Coordinates of C-alpha atoms in Angstrom, one line a residue:
M1 CA 28.8 18.6 -19.9
R2 CA 28.6 16.9 -16.5
K3 CA 31.0 14.0 -15.8
P4 CA 28.4 11.2 -15.8
Q5 CA 26.9 12.4 -19.0
A6 CA 30.4 12.7 -20.5
N7 CA 31.3 9.1 -19.5
R8 CA 28.0 7.8 -21.0
L9 CA 28.6 9.8 -24.2
I10 CA 32.1 8.3 -24.6
A11 CA 30.7 4.8 -24.1
A12 CA 27.9 5.5 -26.5
T13 CA 30.4 6.8 -29.1
V14 CA 32.5 3.6 -28.8
A15 CA 29.4 1.5 -29.1
T16 CA 28.4 3.4 -32.3
C17 CA 31.9 2.9 -33.7
C18 CA 31.6 -0.9 -33.0
V19 CA 28.3 -1.0 -34.9
L20 CA 29.8 0.9 -37.8
L21 CA 32.8 -1.4 -37.9
Y22 CA 30.5 -4.4 -37.8
M23 CA 28.5 -3.0 -40.8
G24 CA 31.7 -2.3 -42.7
A25 CA 33.0 -5.8 -42.0
K26 CA 29.7 -7.3 -43.2
C27 CA 30.1 -5.4 -46.5
L28 CA 33.6 -6.8 -46.9
Q29 CA 32.4 -10.3 -46.4
E30 CA 30.6 -10.2 -49.8
Y31 CA 34.0 -9.9 -51.4
V32 CA 36.4 -11.6 -48.9
H33 CA 35.4 -14.8 -47.1
L34 CA 37.7 -15.0 -44.1
S35 CA 36.9 -16.7 -40.7
L36 CA 38.9 -13.9 -39.0
L37 CA 36.6 -11.3 -40.5
D38 CA 33.6 -13.3 -39.1
R39 CA 35.1 -13.3 -35.7
L40 CA 35.7 -9.6 -35.8
C41 CA 32.1 -9.0 -36.8
Q42 CA 31.0 -11.0 -33.8
L43 CA 33.4 -9.2 -31.5
F44 CA 32.1 -5.8 -32.6
V45 CA 28.5 -6.8 -32.0
V46 CA 29.4 -8.1 -28.5
L47 CA 31.3 -5.0 -27.6
A48 CA 28.4 -2.8 -28.8
I49 CA 25.9 -4.8 -26.8
L50 CA 28.1 -4.7 -23.7
L51 CA 28.6 -0.9 -23.9
V52 CA 24.9 -0.3 -24.4
L53 CA 24.1 -2.5 -21.3
F54 CA 26.8 -0.6 -19.4
I55 CA 25.3 2.7 -20.2
M56 CA 21.8 1.5 -19.2
A57 CA 23.0 -0.1 -16.0
D58 CA 25.0 2.9 -15.0
F59 CA 22.1 5.2 -15.6
L60 CA 19.6 3.0 -13.8
L61 CA 21.8 2.2 -10.8
S62 CA 23.0 5.8 -10.3
N63 CA 19.3 6.8 -10.1
R64 CA 18.3 3.9 -7.7
A65 CA 16.0 2.1 -10.2
Y66 CA 16.3 -1.0 -8.0
K67 CA 14.1 0.7 -5.5
G68 CA 11.2 0.9 -7.9
I69 CA 9.9 2.9 -10.8
R70 CA 8.4 5.7 -8.7
Y71 CA 11.6 6.0 -6.6
F72 CA 13.7 6.1 -9.8
F73 CA 11.7 8.8 -11.3
N74 CA 11.7 11.0 -8.2
Y75 CA 15.5 10.5 -7.8
W76 CA 16.3 11.2 -11.4
H77 CA 14.1 14.2 -11.7
T78 CA 15.2 15.9 -8.4
R79 CA 18.9 15.1 -9.0
N80 CA 18.8 16.4 -12.6
L81 CA 17.0 19.6 -11.6
L82 CA 19.5 20.2 -8.8
E83 CA 22.6 19.6 -10.9
K84 CA 21.3 22.0 -13.5
Q85 CA 20.7 24.7 -10.9
M86 CA 24.1 24.0 -9.3
L87 CA 25.8 24.5 -12.7
D88 CA 23.9 27.8 -13.2
A89 CA 25.1 28.8 -9.7
G90 CA 28.7 28.3 -10.5
F91 CA 29.4 25.0 -8.7
G92 CA 30.9 23.3 -11.7
I93 CA 34.7 22.8 -12.1
Q94 CA 36.0 22.6 -15.7
R95 CA 38.1 19.5 -16.3
S96 CA 39.6 18.4 -19.6
Y97 CA 36.4 17.4 -21.4
Y98 CA 33.7 17.7 -18.8
I99 CA 32.4 19.8 -15.9
E100 CA 32.7 18.2 -12.5
L101 CA 30.1 18.9 -9.8
P102 CA 30.4 17.9 -6.1
K103 CA 29.2 14.4 -5.5
I104 CA 25.4 14.3 -4.9
S105 CA 23.2 11.5 -3.5
F106 CA 19.6 11.4 -2.2
S107 CA 17.5 9.1 0.0
F108 CA 13.7 9.4 0.3
K109 CA 11.2 7.9 2.6
N110 CA 8.8 5.4 1.1
D111 CA 5.9 7.9 1.0
Y112 CA 8.2 10.7 -0.4
S113 CA 7.1 13.0 2.4
S114 CA 10.8 13.7 3.3
G115 CA 14.3 12.8 2.4
V116 CA 18.0 13.5 2.8
L117 CA 20.4 15.1 0.4
R118 CA 24.2 14.5 0.7
I119 CA 26.7 16.8 -1.1
R120 CA 30.4 16.2 -1.0
N121 CA 32.2 19.2 0.6
T122 CA 35.1 20.9 -1.1
L123 CA 37.6 23.6 -0.2
K124 CA 36.3 25.7 -3.0
F125 CA 32.5 25.5 -2.3
D126 CA 32.4 25.0 1.5
R127 CA 31.1 28.5 2.3
K128 CA 28.7 28.5 -0.7
L129 CA 27.2 25.1 0.3
D130 CA 26.5 26.5 3.7
D131 CA 24.9 29.8 2.5
I132 CA 23.0 28.7 -0.6
V133 CA 19.2 28.5 -0.6
M134 CA 19.1 24.9 -1.8
S135 CA 15.3 24.6 -1.8
S136 CA 15.0 26.6 -5.1
G137 CA 16.7 23.7 -6.9
L138 CA 14.8 20.8 -5.5
G139 CA 11.4 21.0 -7.2
K140 CA 8.7 20.0 -4.7
F141 CA 11.2 19.4 -1.9
I142 CA 12.4 22.1 0.5
V143 CA 15.3 22.1 3.0
D144 CA 14.1 21.6 6.5
N145 CA 17.5 21.6 8.1
H146 CA 21.2 21.3 7.1
Y147 CA 24.5 20.6 8.8
V148 CA 28.0 19.3 8.1
T149 CA 29.0 15.7 9.0
D150 CA 31.5 15.3 11.9
D151 CA 34.4 14.7 9.6
G152 CA 33.5 17.8 7.5
N153 CA 33.4 15.8 4.3
F154 CA 29.6 16.1 3.5
Y155 CA 26.8 18.6 3.8
I156 CA 23.6 17.0 4.9
Y157 CA 20.3 18.6 3.9
E158 CA 17.1 17.2 5.5
L159 CA 14.4 17.6 2.9
L160 CA 10.6 18.0 3.3
N161 CA 8.0 17.5 0.6
G162 CA 6.4 20.9 0.3
T163 CA 3.1 19.3 -0.9
T164 CA 2.8 17.1 2.2
S165 CA 0.6 18.3 5.1
F166 CA 1.5 17.5 8.7
K167 CA -1.7 19.1 10.1
L168 CA -3.8 16.9 12.4
I169 CA -7.5 17.1 12.0
F170 CA -9.7 16.2 15.0
N171 CA -13.4 16.0 14.4
S172 CA -14.2 15.3 18.0
F173 CA -12.7 15.9 21.4
D174 CA -12.5 12.1 21.9
D175 CA -10.3 11.9 18.8
F176 CA -8.1 14.6 20.3
L177 CA -7.9 12.7 23.6
E178 CA -7.0 9.5 22.0
Y179 CA -4.1 11.0 20.1
S180 CA -2.9 13.1 23.0
K181 CA -2.6 10.0 25.2
K182 CA 0.1 8.7 22.9
V183 CA 2.4 11.7 23.7
P184 CA 4.6 11.4 26.9
P185 CA 3.4 13.3 29.9
Y186 CA 6.1 16.0 29.8
K187 CA 5.8 16.6 26.0
L188 CA 3.4 18.4 23.7
F189 CA 2.7 17.7 20.0
L190 CA 2.6 20.5 17.5
D191 CA 1.7 18.5 14.4
K192 CA 2.1 15.0 13.1
R193 CA 5.9 15.0 13.1
S194 CA 6.9 17.4 15.9
E195 CA 6.8 16.6 19.6
I196 CA 8.6 19.0 21.9
R197 CA 9.5 18.8 25.6
L198 CA 7.6 21.2 27.8
Q199 CA 9.6 24.4 28.1
H200 CA 9.5 28.2 28.0
T201 CA 7.7 29.2 24.8
L202 CA 7.3 32.3 22.7
L203 CA 4.4 32.3 20.3
V204 CA 4.3 35.1 17.8
G205 CA 1.8 35.9 15.0
M206 CA -0.1 38.8 13.5
T207 CA -3.9 39.1 14.0
G208 CA -5.6 36.3 12.0
S209 CA -2.5 34.0 12.0
G210 CA -4.1 31.5 14.4
K211 CA -1.8 32.0 17.4
T212 CA -4.6 32.0 20.0
Y213 CA -6.3 28.9 18.4
S214 CA -2.9 27.2 18.3
L215 CA -2.5 28.0 22.0
Y216 CA -5.8 26.3 22.7
S217 CA -4.5 23.0 21.2
L218 CA -1.5 23.2 23.6
L219 CA -3.8 24.1 26.5
L220 CA -6.1 21.1 25.8
Q221 CA -3.1 18.8 25.9
M222 CA -2.0 20.2 29.3
L223 CA -5.5 19.6 30.7
N224 CA -5.5 16.0 29.7
K225 CA -2.1 14.6 30.9
N226 CA -1.7 11.8 33.4
V227 CA 0.4 14.3 35.3
S228 CA -1.5 17.4 36.6
Y229 CA -0.5 20.7 35.0
H230 CA -1.0 23.7 37.2
L231 CA -2.1 26.6 34.9
Y232 CA -1.9 30.3 35.5
L233 CA -3.6 32.4 32.8
A234 CA -3.0 36.1 32.2
D235 CA -5.1 37.9 29.6
P236 CA -4.6 41.7 29.8
K237 CA -7.3 42.3 27.1
G238 CA -9.9 40.1 28.9
S239 CA -10.7 38.2 25.7
S240 CA -11.1 34.5 24.9
L241 CA -8.3 33.2 27.2
A242 CA -9.9 34.9 30.2
V243 CA -13.2 33.2 29.3
I244 CA -11.5 29.8 29.2
G245 CA -9.6 30.6 32.3
A246 CA -12.8 31.3 34.2
S247 CA -13.9 27.8 33.3
I248 CA -10.7 25.8 33.9
A249 CA -8.7 27.8 36.5
P250 CA -10.9 30.7 37.9
K251 CA -8.6 31.2 40.9
S252 CA -5.4 31.6 38.8
T253 CA -6.8 33.7 35.9
A254 CA -5.9 37.3 35.9
V255 CA -6.9 40.3 33.7
S256 CA -5.9 43.6 35.3
M257 CA -2.3 44.7 35.9
Q258 CA -2.6 44.2 39.7
E259 CA -4.1 40.7 39.3
I260 CA -1.4 39.6 36.9
T261 CA 1.4 40.9 39.1
A262 CA -0.1 39.2 42.1
Q263 CA -0.4 35.9 40.1
L264 CA 3.3 36.2 39.0
T265 CA 4.3 36.7 42.7
V266 CA 2.4 33.6 43.7
F267 CA 3.9 31.7 40.8
V268 CA 7.4 32.6 41.8
D269 CA 6.7 31.7 45.5
M270 CA 5.5 28.3 44.4
M271 CA 8.7 28.0 42.4
H272 CA 10.8 28.8 45.5
Q273 CA 9.0 26.1 47.4
R274 CA 9.7 23.6 44.6
K275 CA 13.3 24.6 44.6
A276 CA 13.6 23.7 48.3
D277 CA 11.8 20.4 47.8
L278 CA 13.9 19.5 44.7
K279 CA 17.1 20.2 46.6
E280 CA 16.7 17.0 48.6
H281 CA 16.0 14.9 45.5
L282 CA 19.0 16.3 43.6
K283 CA 21.4 15.0 46.3
G284 CA 21.1 11.6 44.7
K285 CA 21.0 12.8 41.1
V286 CA 22.6 16.2 40.5
D287 CA 21.8 16.6 36.7
A288 CA 18.1 15.6 37.1
D289 CA 15.0 17.9 36.8
Y290 CA 11.4 17.9 38.0
S291 CA 10.3 15.3 35.5
D292 CA 12.8 12.7 36.8
F293 CA 10.8 12.7 40.0
N294 CA 7.3 12.8 38.4
L295 CA 6.6 16.3 39.8
E296 CA 3.8 18.4 38.4
P297 CA 4.6 21.2 36.1
H298 CA 3.4 24.8 36.5
I299 CA 2.7 27.0 33.5
F300 CA 2.1 30.7 33.4
I301 CA 0.4 31.6 30.0
F302 CA 0.5 35.3 29.0
D303 CA -1.8 36.1 26.1
E304 CA -1.1 39.5 24.4
Y305 CA 2.0 40.0 26.4
A306 CA 2.7 43.2 24.5
S307 CA -0.4 44.8 26.1
F308 CA 0.9 43.9 29.6
A309 CA 4.3 45.3 28.7
A310 CA 2.7 48.6 27.5
V311 CA 0.9 49.1 30.8
L312 CA 4.0 48.0 32.8
A313 CA 6.0 50.7 31.0
S314 CA 3.8 53.4 32.5
C315 CA 4.3 52.1 36.0
E316 CA 6.8 53.4 38.5
K317 CA 10.4 52.2 38.0
K318 CA 10.3 50.2 41.3
E319 CA 7.2 48.3 40.1
R320 CA 8.7 47.7 36.7
D321 CA 11.9 46.4 38.1
R322 CA 10.1 44.1 40.5
V323 CA 7.9 42.5 37.7
K324 CA 10.9 42.2 35.4
A325 CA 12.9 40.4 38.2
L326 CA 10.0 37.9 38.6
L327 CA 10.0 37.2 34.8
Y328 CA 13.7 36.7 34.6
E329 CA 13.7 34.5 37.7
I330 CA 11.1 32.2 36.0
I331 CA 13.0 32.1 32.7
L332 CA 16.4 31.5 34.2
Q333 CA 15.5 29.0 37.0
G334 CA 12.2 27.5 35.9
R335 CA 13.3 24.8 33.5
Q336 CA 14.8 22.4 36.1
L337 CA 12.1 23.1 38.6
G338 CA 9.2 22.6 36.2
F339 CA 7.9 26.2 36.1
F340 CA 7.4 27.6 32.6
L341 CA 6.5 30.8 30.9
F342 CA 4.4 31.0 27.7
L343 CA 4.3 34.4 26.0
V344 CA 1.9 35.0 23.2
M345 CA 2.2 38.3 21.2
Q346 CA 2.0 39.8 17.7
K347 CA 5.6 40.9 17.5
S348 CA 8.7 40.2 19.6
D349 CA 10.9 43.2 19.0
A350 CA 12.9 44.9 21.8
T351 CA 10.3 47.6 22.3
L352 CA 7.8 44.9 23.5
I353 CA 10.0 42.3 25.1
E354 CA 13.5 42.7 26.4
T355 CA 16.1 40.9 24.2
A356 CA 17.7 39.0 27.1
L357 CA 14.3 37.7 28.2
R358 CA 13.4 36.6 24.6
D359 CA 16.8 35.0 23.9
N360 CA 16.5 32.7 26.9
I361 CA 13.3 31.2 25.7
P362 CA 14.2 27.9 23.9
L363 CA 10.9 27.3 22.0
K364 CA 10.0 30.0 19.5
I365 CA 7.1 29.8 17.1
V366 CA 6.2 32.4 14.5
L367 CA 2.8 31.8 12.7
G368 CA 1.4 33.3 9.5
N369 CA 3.2 35.3 6.8
S370 CA 5.1 37.7 9.0
E371 CA 7.5 40.5 8.2
Q372 CA 11.2 39.7 7.9
Q373 CA 12.0 41.7 11.0
T374 CA 9.6 39.5 13.0
Y375 CA 11.6 36.4 12.0
I376 CA 14.9 38.2 12.8
T377 CA 13.8 39.2 16.3
A378 CA 12.5 35.8 17.0
F379 CA 15.2 33.6 15.5
G380 CA 18.1 35.9 15.0
A381 CA 19.8 37.2 11.8
G382 CA 21.2 34.9 9.1
V383 CA 18.6 32.0 9.4
D384 CA 16.8 30.6 6.4
I385 CA 13.0 30.8 6.7
P386 CA 11.2 28.3 4.4
K387 CA 9.6 30.3 1.6
R388 CA 5.9 29.3 1.8
H389 CA 2.5 30.9 1.9
F390 CA 1.3 30.0 5.4
L391 CA -2.3 29.3 6.1
V392 CA -4.0 29.9 9.5
C393 CA -2.1 28.1 12.3
E394 CA 0.9 27.4 10.1
G395 CA 4.4 28.8 10.4
V396 CA 7.9 28.0 11.6
F397 CA 9.5 27.2 14.9
T398 CA 12.9 26.6 16.5
E399 CA 13.8 24.4 19.4
P400 CA 17.3 23.4 20.5
V401 CA 16.8 19.6 20.1
V402 CA 14.0 19.1 17.6
A403 CA 14.6 22.2 15.3
P404 CA 17.9 24.0 15.7
E405 CA 17.0 25.9 12.5
P406 CA 13.5 27.2 11.6
R407 CA 11.2 24.2 10.8
L408 CA 7.7 24.1 9.4
V409 CA 4.8 23.6 11.8
Q410 CA 1.1 23.1 11.2
F411 CA -1.0 23.2 14.4
P412 CA -4.1 20.9 14.5
Y413 CA -7.5 21.8 13.3
C414 CA -10.0 21.0 16.2
N415 CA -13.5 20.6 14.7
F416 CA -15.3 20.8 18.1
D417 CA -16.2 23.3 20.7
I418 CA -13.0 24.4 22.5
L419 CA -14.7 25.9 25.6
Q420 CA -16.8 22.9 26.1
A421 CA -13.8 20.6 25.7
C422 CA -11.9 22.6 28.2
S423 CA -14.7 22.4 30.7
R424 CA -15.0 18.6 30.1
A425 CA -11.2 18.2 30.6
R426 CA -11.3 20.0 33.9
V427 CA -14.0 17.7 35.2
M428 CA -12.2 14.6 34.0

């Protein structure tokens, strides 16, 4: 029996004894008429009432009933479910007459779309609290992120309601524009709750996962910022991105190996020019970057990067080394200068993209229901991937500031003609 239940049982037992004593005293009053006996009867009744009130108050307060009936029910149900699961997992410590669990507390948002779970850390359970998949004991909630407080005394689990959707739905391009204008010029939105700073990006997903469609939502945002985004589009397969590129950036859209390599060279040359220009700005502010001076970002988007890598592997070593050097230079120096690489591919294992290149990309997104190896190559071993059946344009992502651990993402549904919207954006 858990400690709170044991305490309430003791109080209930004492209250029951008081009632029995009261009944016994009442029976005696038929034979013995004493004022002292009357007072004892009254005392037993008062004690019983006080104990019952104590039990009710303790139960209601510990489950946050003062925040409303719905909050109370969600708190009690989730806490009760978690405590039972923790007991089954061996987190209980046997004391004299009860089993003690680590201290647990919840807080939920008003709409119950998310919440926070706090669990008291202990010497015995420190490692288990870090490794356990807590989502399985939280009902409709799942763990979005977890960490230890600075003093090491509590584990904090950020919760997400698994039934809540963060997908944005735009029924017209005007709706998309209106929402996009609310996002800062050097940031992109992924869904209702996630905005990320513009940076190197890896977008991974099997055929049908919606990665190209998700890329379009990012592309449309870039085309409609107050700051001009200079786009370079590489589509080795000559598919839909090449069609869009012909509409929005015909001079910087490449399909063949030679065209893509030439565009990469131009991109890096532009980056060198920015580096020289930024050097003067940095004299007054050493830790600044391109955005601090309202400079325009340049983005090189690679659709089906694996196809390019396969062709590159058949080239002479001198050409391979030259192209790899260009890519590494963008990845390692581009962040401060405002030059970014977007790689889109079905898998990101070492046979398709070099590990050092992949590991230096801060924003990684995996869409669809991918294989475990795909998650490992993208995010590394030992990370918890939320267990969920992902629909099209849904998945998980990591980003050093917004999502240090894999976090759910649901890209928008754009119920309008993408090509027409891109053409309109270019004119605007």
